[in-house]
PDB file of C-alpha atoms in Angstrom:
ATOM      1  CA  MET A   1     101.381 115.552  -2.054  1.00  0.00           C
ATOM      2  CA  SER A   2      97.514 116.183  -2.857  1.00  0.00           C
ATOM      3  CA  PRO A   3      96.180 115.517  -5.789  1.00  0.00           C
ATOM      4  CA  GLN A   4      99.036 113.197  -6.731  1.00  0.00           C
ATOM      5  CA  PRO A   5     100.124 113.341 -10.271  1.00  0.00           C
ATOM      6  CA  ASP A   6     100.515 110.028 -12.245  1.00  0.00           C
ATOM      7  CA  PHE A   7     103.949 110.810 -13.015  1.00  0.00           C
ATOM      8  CA  VAL A   8     107.353 113.228 -11.980  1.00  0.00           C
ATOM      9  CA  GLN A   9     109.436 114.361 -14.452  1.00  0.00           C
ATOM     10  CA  ILE A  10     113.344 115.069 -13.460  1.00  0.00           C
ATOM     11  CA  LEU A  11     114.769 117.899 -15.525  1.00  0.00           C
ATOM     12  CA  THR A  12     118.401 118.412 -16.202  1.00  0.00           C
ATOM     13  CA  TRP A  13     120.420 120.729 -18.573  1.00  0.00           C
ATOM     14  CA  ASN A  14     123.337 119.998 -20.455  1.00  0.00           C
ATOM     15  CA  VAL A  15     124.866 122.145 -23.079  1.00  0.00           C
ATOM     16  CA  SER A  16     126.372 119.383 -25.342  1.00  0.00           C
ATOM     17  CA  PRO A  17     124.550 116.308 -26.648  1.00  0.00           C
ATOM     18  CA  GLU A  18     126.564 113.530 -25.669  1.00  0.00           C
ATOM     19  CA  SER A  19     124.638 112.456 -22.557  1.00  0.00           C
ATOM     20  CA  HIS A  20     122.331 113.712 -19.356  1.00  0.00           C
ATOM     21  CA  TYR A  21     123.490 113.576 -15.386  1.00  0.00           C
ATOM     22  CA  ILE A  22     121.118 111.017 -14.688  1.00  0.00           C
ATOM     23  CA  GLY A  23     122.259 107.901 -16.242  1.00  0.00           C
ATOM     24  CA  SER A  24     124.810 106.150 -18.602  1.00  0.00           C
ATOM     25  CA  ILE A  25     125.601 107.654 -22.046  1.00  0.00           C
ATOM     26  CA  TRP A  26     123.698 105.847 -24.933  1.00  0.00           C
ATOM     27  CA  ALA A  27     125.981 105.292 -27.777  1.00  0.00           C
ATOM     28  CA  ASN A  28     123.450 105.232 -30.507  1.00  0.00           C
ATOM     29  CA  GLN A  29     122.033 108.705 -29.244  1.00  0.00           C
ATOM     30  CA  ASN A  30     123.691 111.014 -31.632  1.00  0.00           C
ATOM     31  CA  ASN A  31     125.691 110.669 -35.255  1.00  0.00           C
ATOM     32  CA  ASN A  32     128.858 112.121 -33.710  1.00  0.00           C
ATOM     33  CA  THR A  33     131.327 109.470 -32.449  1.00  0.00           C
ATOM     34  CA  LYS A  34     133.383 112.586 -31.609  1.00  0.00           C
ATOM     35  CA  GLN A  35     131.380 113.309 -28.404  1.00  0.00           C
ATOM     36  CA  LEU A  36     131.846 109.897 -27.219  1.00  0.00           C
ATOM     37  CA  LYS A  37     135.997 109.965 -27.422  1.00  0.00           C
ATOM     38  CA  TYR A  38     135.229 112.612 -24.296  1.00  0.00           C
ATOM     39  CA  ALA A  39     131.961 111.886 -22.632  1.00  0.00           C
ATOM     40  CA  THR A  40     132.726 108.076 -21.600  1.00  0.00           C
ATOM     41  CA  SER A  41     130.659 106.591 -18.763  1.00  0.00           C
ATOM     42  CA  THR A  42     134.122 104.914 -17.714  1.00  0.00           C
ATOM     43  CA  ARG A  43     136.095 108.461 -17.458  1.00  0.00           C
ATOM     44  CA  ALA A  44     133.138 110.309 -16.435  1.00  0.00           C
ATOM     45  CA  PRO A  45     130.397 108.155 -14.523  1.00  0.00           C
ATOM     46  CA  HIS A  46     126.805 109.869 -14.986  1.00  0.00           C
ATOM     47  CA  ALA A  47     124.978 108.072 -12.197  1.00  0.00           C
ATOM     48  CA  ASP A  48     126.565 109.600  -9.126  1.00  0.00           C
ATOM     49  CA  ILE A  49     123.094 111.339  -8.767  1.00  0.00           C
ATOM     50  CA  GLN A  50     121.113 108.323  -9.033  1.00  0.00           C
ATOM     51  CA  PRO A  51     121.189 107.701  -4.716  1.00  0.00           C
ATOM     52  CA  LEU A  52     120.380 111.033  -3.945  1.00  0.00           C
ATOM     53  CA  LEU A  53     117.022 110.717  -6.519  1.00  0.00           C
ATOM     54  CA  SER A  54     116.209 107.832  -4.676  1.00  0.00           C
ATOM     55  CA  ILE A  55     115.799 109.317  -1.480  1.00  0.00           C
ATOM     56  CA  PHE A  56     113.644 112.229  -2.809  1.00  0.00           C
ATOM     57  CA  ILE A  57     111.703 109.485  -4.773  1.00  0.00           C
ATOM     58  CA  ALA A  58     110.998 107.275  -1.696  1.00  0.00           C
ATOM     59  CA  GLY A  59     109.914 110.095   0.097  1.00  0.00           C
ATOM     60  CA  TYR A  60     107.657 111.139  -2.747  1.00  0.00           C
ATOM     61  CA  ALA A  61     106.362 107.474  -2.869  1.00  0.00           C
ATOM     62  CA  THR A  62     105.417 107.284   0.777  1.00  0.00           C
ATOM     63  CA  GLU A  63     104.481 110.911   1.054  1.00  0.00           C
ATOM     64  CA  THR A  64     106.760 111.144   3.950  1.00  0.00           C
ATOM     65  CA  ALA A  65     109.136 114.630   4.778  1.00  0.00           C
ATOM     66  CA  ILE A  66     112.462 114.300   3.626  1.00  0.00           C
TER      67      ILE A  66
END
């Protein structure tokens, strides 16, 4: 890619504030502890997209077609 930017931003969308779909939940991200009752990394892991993203990141970093 030319010109090559300094960084790439991955955008996600979630209606609730409990987590995102790229990584695990941070318990200290908000003060609503009721959210943690339902949105747990154990019950619903949020890391499933990471292997897919790593393919695109590697392709971008090496400037190869995917």
